[in-house]
Amino acid sequence: MRQPLVAGNWKMNGSRASIRELLDGVKAGMGEVKTAEVAVCSPHIFLCDVQQQLDGSAVAWGGQDISVHESGAYTGETAGSMLAEFGCKYVIIGHSERRTYHGETDQVVAEKFVAARKAGLVPILCIGETLEERESGITEEVVGRQIDAVIAHCGVEMLGEGVIAYEPVWAIGTGKTASPEQAQEVHAFIRGRIAAASATVAEGLRILYGGSMNPGNAAQLLAQSDIDGGLIGGASLKAADFLAIATAANA
Ligand code: 13P
């Protein structure tokens, strides 16, 4: 059985004070979370605080991006070893906001996947189609290409050491959620695509859904057979909402 993962992506939000309060709230409610693993992905500047607050708790943490390089003249970037030094377990890679605003290609994302693994981090690989792509009927082509790029570069076994997050771009921050059926259909496609390379890896791999997931729609999404958790944006900034999503995964 795949243990569900409910991971928050705070994006570029919060302050030292607001994050302290948020994490106090999350830690206080963790007793109700019976099944899911819970993690938060913080802006890198706050990782020292996050580590201090979460060390020894049941909540894991991670970064939101990683450099393809190990060190050197790459102003503004964060190396995998640096994320690891602050106790990160996870790192989000290839988020649609990075692909869109920072021009990250499938190749760069695949290189970041390797950089994360070299640093001992678990990459959360984000994939997903835009509204235009969905309306043109090429959703499977797009997510298939995004997956294939990582398999081609890293091999399917390394892909299996990460987590996938299917985040339809049209559902991110829009309040429009994919229906459970729509999401399940793509999740099943993704698992099938990976199964073509390795049935064992496909069976064990966690595929999260992301895009306007909230306490009202989480249970139905998480009940789908190929949805193994969520990557939560807006709702992860409120402890009560984030915990409600995590408890919706209770078996
Ligand atoms: P929202 O939950 O705010 O739609 O964001 C989803 C997301 O992009 C998580 O990475």
JSON list of C-alpha atoms in Angstrom, two decimals, residues 112-244:
[
{"chain": "A", "resi": 112, "resn": "LYS", "atom": "CA", "xyz": [16.99, 18.84, -11.16]},
{"chain": "A", "resi": 113, "resn": "PHE", "atom": "CA", "xyz": [15.53, 15.42, -10.38]},
{"chain": "A", "resi": 114, "resn": "VAL", "atom": "CA", "xyz": [19.05, 13.98, -10.48]},
{"chain": "A", "resi": 115, "resn": "ALA", "atom": "CA", "xyz": [20.45, 16.88, -8.43]},
{"chain": "A", "resi": 116, "resn": "ALA", "atom": "CA", "xyz": [17.86, 16.19, -5.74]},
{"chain": "A", "resi": 117, "resn": "ARG", "atom": "CA", "xyz": [18.64, 12.49, -5.60]},
{"chain": "A", "resi": 118, "resn": "LYS", "atom": "CA", "xyz": [22.40, 13.19, -5.45]},
{"chain": "A", "resi": 119, "resn": "ALA", "atom": "CA", "xyz": [21.72, 15.28, -2.36]},
{"chain": "A", "resi": 120, "resn": "GLY", "atom": "CA", "xyz": [19.58, 12.54, -0.83]},
{"chain": "A", "resi": 121, "resn": "LEU", "atom": "CA", "xyz": [16.34, 14.51, -1.25]},
{"chain": "A", "resi": 122, "resn": "VAL", "atom": "CA", "xyz": [13.03, 13.11, -2.44]},
{"chain": "A", "resi": 123, "resn": "PRO", "atom": "CA", "xyz": [11.95, 15.09, -5.52]},
{"chain": "A", "resi": 124, "resn": "ILE", "atom": "CA", "xyz": [8.28, 15.97, -5.89]},
{"chain": "A", "resi": 125, "resn": "LEU", "atom": "CA", "xyz": [8.05, 16.12, -9.67]},
{"chain": "A", "resi": 126, "resn": "CYS", "atom": "CA", "xyz": [5.23, 18.40, -10.86]},
{"chain": "A", "resi": 127, "resn": "ILE", "atom": "CA", "xyz": [3.58, 17.79, -14.19]},
{"chain": "A", "resi": 128, "resn": "GLY", "atom": "CA", "xyz": [0.34, 18.99, -15.74]},
{"chain": "A", "resi": 129, "resn": "GLU", "atom": "CA", "xyz": [-1.32, 20.54, -18.76]},
{"chain": "A", "resi": 130, "resn": "THR", "atom": "CA", "xyz": [-2.53, 24.09, -19.38]},
{"chain": "A", "resi": 131, "resn": "LEU", "atom": "CA", "xyz": [-6.16, 24.89, -20.09]},
{"chain": "A", "resi": 132, "resn": "GLU", "atom": "CA", "xyz": [-5.36, 25.35, -23.76]},
{"chain": "A", "resi": 133, "resn": "GLU", "atom": "CA", "xyz": [-3.70, 21.94, -23.89]},
{"chain": "A", "resi": 134, "resn": "ARG", "atom": "CA", "xyz": [-6.65, 20.28, -22.15]},
{"chain": "A", "resi": 135, "resn": "GLU", "atom": "CA", "xyz": [-9.11, 21.94, -24.50]},
{"chain": "A", "resi": 136, "resn": "SER", "atom": "CA", "xyz": [-7.02, 20.80, -27.48]},
{"chain": "A", "resi": 137, "resn": "GLY", "atom": "CA", "xyz": [-7.29, 17.23, -26.22]},
{"chain": "A", "resi": 138, "resn": "ILE", "atom": "CA", "xyz": [-3.54, 16.79, -25.66]},
{"chain": "A", "resi": 139, "resn": "THR", "atom": "CA", "xyz": [-3.45, 16.35, -21.86]},
{"chain": "A", "resi": 140, "resn": "GLU", "atom": "CA", "xyz": [-2.05, 12.81, -22.10]},
{"chain": "A", "resi": 141, "resn": "GLU", "atom": "CA", "xyz": [0.49, 13.83, -24.71]},
{"chain": "A", "resi": 142, "resn": "VAL", "atom": "CA", "xyz": [1.75, 16.64, -22.44]},
{"chain": "A", "resi": 143, "resn": "VAL", "atom": "CA", "xyz": [1.98, 14.71, -19.17]},
{"chain": "A", "resi": 144, "resn": "GLY", "atom": "CA", "xyz": [3.36, 11.69, -21.04]},
{"chain": "A", "resi": 145, "resn": "ARG", "atom": "CA", "xyz": [6.13, 13.86, -22.49]},
{"chain": "A", "resi": 146, "resn": "GLN", "atom": "CA", "xyz": [6.90, 15.38, -19.07]},
{"chain": "A", "resi": 147, "resn": "ILE", "atom": "CA", "xyz": [7.22, 11.91, -17.51]},
{"chain": "A", "resi": 148, "resn": "ASP", "atom": "CA", "xyz": [9.16, 10.41, -20.40]},
{"chain": "A", "resi": 149, "resn": "ALA", "atom": "CA", "xyz": [11.77, 13.19, -20.18]},
{"chain": "A", "resi": 150, "resn": "VAL", "atom": "CA", "xyz": [12.59, 12.21, -16.59]},
{"chain": "A", "resi": 151, "resn": "ILE", "atom": "CA", "xyz": [12.61, 8.48, -17.37]},
{"chain": "A", "resi": 152, "resn": "ALA", "atom": "CA", "xyz": [14.90, 9.07, -20.36]},
{"chain": "A", "resi": 153, "resn": "HIS", "atom": "CA", "xyz": [17.35, 11.12, -18.31]},
{"chain": "A", "resi": 154, "resn": "CYS", "atom": "CA", "xyz": [17.25, 9.34, -14.92]},
{"chain": "A", "resi": 155, "resn": "GLY", "atom": "CA", "xyz": [15.90, 5.88, -15.64]},
{"chain": "A", "resi": 156, "resn": "VAL", "atom": "CA", "xyz": [12.65, 4.55, -14.27]},
{"chain": "A", "resi": 157, "resn": "GLU", "atom": "CA", "xyz": [14.25, 3.22, -11.08]},
{"chain": "A", "resi": 158, "resn": "MET", "atom": "CA", "xyz": [15.35, 6.72, -10.06]},
{"chain": "A", "resi": 159, "resn": "LEU", "atom": "CA", "xyz": [11.93, 8.10, -10.95]},
{"chain": "A", "resi": 160, "resn": "GLY", "atom": "CA", "xyz": [10.58, 5.58, -8.45]},
{"chain": "A", "resi": 161, "resn": "GLU", "atom": "CA", "xyz": [12.62, 7.25, -5.69]},
{"chain": "A", "resi": 162, "resn": "GLY", "atom": "CA", "xyz": [10.56, 10.41, -6.08]},
{"chain": "A", "resi": 163, "resn": "VAL", "atom": "CA", "xyz": [6.94, 11.45, -5.87]},
{"chain": "A", "resi": 164, "resn": "ILE", "atom": "CA", "xyz": [4.83, 12.77, -8.75]},
{"chain": "A", "resi": 165, "resn": "ALA", "atom": "CA", "xyz": [2.35, 15.63, -8.41]},
{"chain": "A", "resi": 166, "resn": "TYR", "atom": "CA", "xyz": [-0.22, 15.98, -11.15]},
{"chain": "A", "resi": 167, "resn": "GLU", "atom": "CA", "xyz": [-1.16, 19.64, -11.12]},
{"chain": "A", "resi": 168, "resn": "PRO", "atom": "CA", "xyz": [-3.37, 20.75, -13.98]},
{"chain": "A", "resi": 169, "resn": "VAL", "atom": "CA", "xyz": [-2.23, 24.33, -14.54]},
{"chain": "A", "resi": 170, "resn": "TRP", "atom": "CA", "xyz": [-5.81, 25.55, -14.98]},
{"chain": "A", "resi": 171, "resn": "ALA", "atom": "CA", "xyz": [-6.66, 24.33, -11.46]},
{"chain": "A", "resi": 172, "resn": "ILE", "atom": "CA", "xyz": [-3.76, 26.01, -9.65]},
{"chain": "A", "resi": 173, "resn": "GLY", "atom": "CA", "xyz": [-4.88, 28.93, -7.51]},
{"chain": "A", "resi": 174, "resn": "THR", "atom": "CA", "xyz": [-8.05, 29.33, -9.57]},
{"chain": "A", "resi": 175, "resn": "GLY", "atom": "CA", "xyz": [-10.58, 27.70, -7.28]},
{"chain": "A", "resi": 176, "resn": "LYS", "atom": "CA", "xyz": [-11.36, 25.33, -10.21]},
{"chain": "A", "resi": 177, "resn": "THR", "atom": "CA", "xyz": [-10.56, 21.79, -9.11]},
{"chain": "A", "resi": 178, "resn": "ALA", "atom": "CA", "xyz": [-10.33, 18.85, -11.45]},
{"chain": "A", "resi": 179, "resn": "SER", "atom": "CA", "xyz": [-13.28, 16.59, -10.70]},
{"chain": "A", "resi": 180, "resn": "PRO", "atom": "CA", "xyz": [-12.31, 13.36, -8.95]},
{"chain": "A", "resi": 181, "resn": "GLU", "atom": "CA", "xyz": [-13.06, 11.51, -12.21]},
{"chain": "A", "resi": 182, "resn": "GLN", "atom": "CA", "xyz": [-10.97, 13.90, -14.32]},
{"chain": "A", "resi": 183, "resn": "ALA", "atom": "CA", "xyz": [-8.06, 13.66, -11.91]},
{"chain": "A", "resi": 184, "resn": "GLN", "atom": "CA", "xyz": [-8.31, 9.87, -11.56]},
{"chain": "A", "resi": 185, "resn": "GLU", "atom": "CA", "xyz": [-8.29, 9.48, -15.34]},
{"chain": "A", "resi": 186, "resn": "VAL", "atom": "CA", "xyz": [-4.98, 11.35, -15.67]},
{"chain": "A", "resi": 187, "resn": "HIS", "atom": "CA", "xyz": [-3.46, 9.69, -12.59]},
{"chain": "A", "resi": 188, "resn": "ALA", "atom": "CA", "xyz": [-4.27, 6.27, -14.04]},
{"chain": "A", "resi": 189, "resn": "PHE", "atom": "CA", "xyz": [-2.74, 7.34, -17.35]},
{"chain": "A", "resi": 190, "resn": "ILE", "atom": "CA", "xyz": [0.44, 8.48, -15.57]},
{"chain": "A", "resi": 191, "resn": "ARG", "atom": "CA", "xyz": [0.72, 5.21, -13.65]},
{"chain": "A", "resi": 192, "resn": "GLY", "atom": "CA", "xyz": [0.17, 3.28, -16.85]},
{"chain": "A", "resi": 193, "resn": "ARG", "atom": "CA", "xyz": [2.84, 5.25, -18.65]},
{"chain": "A", "resi": 194, "resn": "ILE", "atom": "CA", "xyz": [5.33, 4.43, -15.91]},
{"chain": "A", "resi": 195, "resn": "ALA", "atom": "CA", "xyz": [4.19, 0.80, -15.80]},
{"chain": "A", "resi": 196, "resn": "ALA", "atom": "CA", "xyz": [5.26, 0.49, -19.43]},
{"chain": "A", "resi": 197, "resn": "ALA", "atom": "CA", "xyz": [8.82, 1.03, -18.15]},
{"chain": "A", "resi": 198, "resn": "SER", "atom": "CA", "xyz": [8.45, -0.79, -14.81]},
{"chain": "A", "resi": 199, "resn": "ALA", "atom": "CA", "xyz": [5.29, -2.24, -13.31]},
{"chain": "A", "resi": 200, "resn": "THR", "atom": "CA", "xyz": [6.95, -2.43, -9.90]},
{"chain": "A", "resi": 201, "resn": "VAL", "atom": "CA", "xyz": [7.94, 1.22, -9.87]},
{"chain": "A", "resi": 202, "resn": "ALA", "atom": "CA", "xyz": [4.49, 2.26, -11.09]},
{"chain": "A", "resi": 203, "resn": "GLU", "atom": "CA", "xyz": [2.79, 0.29, -8.34]},
{"chain": "A", "resi": 204, "resn": "GLY", "atom": "CA", "xyz": [4.87, 1.82, -5.57]},
{"chain": "A", "resi": 205, "resn": "LEU", "atom": "CA", "xyz": [5.00, 5.42, -6.78]},
{"chain": "A", "resi": 206, "resn": "ARG", "atom": "CA", "xyz": [2.91, 8.05, -5.03]},
{"chain": "A", "resi": 207, "resn": "ILE", "atom": "CA", "xyz": [1.02, 10.33, -7.40]},
{"chain": "A", "resi": 208, "resn": "LEU", "atom": "CA", "xyz": [-0.36, 13.44, -5.67]},
{"chain": "A", "resi": 209, "resn": "TYR", "atom": "CA", "xyz": [-3.06, 15.72, -6.99]},
{"chain": "A", "resi": 210, "resn": "GLY", "atom": "CA", "xyz": [-2.59, 19.50, -6.80]},
{"chain": "A", "resi": 211, "resn": "GLY", "atom": "CA", "xyz": [-4.81, 22.38, -7.83]},
{"chain": "A", "resi": 212, "resn": "SER", "atom": "CA", "xyz": [-7.33, 24.12, -5.60]},
{"chain": "A", "resi": 213, "resn": "MET", "atom": "CA", "xyz": [-7.53, 21.18, -3.23]},
{"chain": "A", "resi": 214, "resn": "ASN", "atom": "CA", "xyz": [-9.42, 22.19, -0.09]},
{"chain": "A", "resi": 215, "resn": "PRO", "atom": "CA", "xyz": [-11.22, 20.67, 2.90]},
{"chain": "A", "resi": 216, "resn": "GLY", "atom": "CA", "xyz": [-14.43, 20.47, 0.86]},
{"chain": "A", "resi": 217, "resn": "ASN", "atom": "CA", "xyz": [-13.10, 18.43, -2.06]},
{"chain": "A", "resi": 218, "resn": "ALA", "atom": "CA", "xyz": [-10.17, 16.54, -0.52]},
{"chain": "A", "resi": 219, "resn": "ALA", "atom": "CA", "xyz": [-11.98, 13.40, 0.64]},
{"chain": "A", "resi": 220, "resn": "GLN", "atom": "CA", "xyz": [-13.46, 12.64, -2.78]},
{"chain": "A", "resi": 221, "resn": "LEU", "atom": "CA", "xyz": [-10.19, 13.26, -4.57]},
{"chain": "A", "resi": 222, "resn": "LEU", "atom": "CA", "xyz": [-8.22, 11.17, -2.07]},
{"chain": "A", "resi": 223, "resn": "ALA", "atom": "CA", "xyz": [-10.72, 8.32, -2.40]},
{"chain": "A", "resi": 224, "resn": "GLN", "atom": "CA", "xyz": [-9.66, 7.72, -6.02]},
{"chain": "A", "resi": 225, "resn": "SER", "atom": "CA", "xyz": [-7.56, 4.62, -6.45]},
{"chain": "A", "resi": 226, "resn": "ASP", "atom": "CA", "xyz": [-4.63, 6.36, -8.16]},
{"chain": "A", "resi": 227, "resn": "ILE", "atom": "CA", "xyz": [-4.59, 9.55, -6.08]},
{"chain": "A", "resi": 228, "resn": "ASP", "atom": "CA", "xyz": [-2.07, 9.10, -3.27]},
{"chain": "A", "resi": 229, "resn": "GLY", "atom": "CA", "xyz": [-2.24, 12.48, -1.59]},
{"chain": "A", "resi": 230, "resn": "GLY", "atom": "CA", "xyz": [-2.14, 16.15, -2.43]},
{"chain": "A", "resi": 231, "resn": "LEU", "atom": "CA", "xyz": [0.17, 19.07, -3.07]},
{"chain": "A", "resi": 232, "resn": "ILE", "atom": "CA", "xyz": [-1.62, 21.95, -1.45]},
{"chain": "A", "resi": 233, "resn": "GLY", "atom": "CA", "xyz": [-1.06, 25.63, -2.19]},
{"chain": "A", "resi": 234, "resn": "GLY", "atom": "CA", "xyz": [-3.47, 28.19, -0.76]},
{"chain": "A", "resi": 235, "resn": "ALA", "atom": "CA", "xyz": [-5.10, 25.86, 1.76]},
{"chain": "A", "resi": 236, "resn": "SER", "atom": "CA", "xyz": [-1.71, 24.96, 3.25]},
{"chain": "A", "resi": 237, "resn": "LEU", "atom": "CA", "xyz": [-1.38, 28.49, 4.60]},
{"chain": "A", "resi": 238, "resn": "LYS", "atom": "CA", "xyz": [-4.19, 27.88, 7.10]},
{"chain": "A", "resi": 239, "resn": "ALA", "atom": "CA", "xyz": [-3.45, 25.23, 9.72]},
{"chain": "A", "resi": 240, "resn": "ALA", "atom": "CA", "xyz": [-7.10, 24.17, 10.08]},
{"chain": "A", "resi": 241, "resn": "ASP", "atom": "CA", "xyz": [-7.62, 23.73, 6.33]},
{"chain": "A", "resi": 242, "resn": "PHE", "atom": "CA", "xyz": [-4.33, 21.94, 5.82]},
{"chain": "A", "resi": 243, "resn": "LEU", "atom": "CA", "xyz": [-5.06, 19.57, 8.69]},
{"chain": "A", "resi": 244, "resn": "ALA", "atom": "CA", "xyz": [-8.58, 18.95, 7.41]}
]
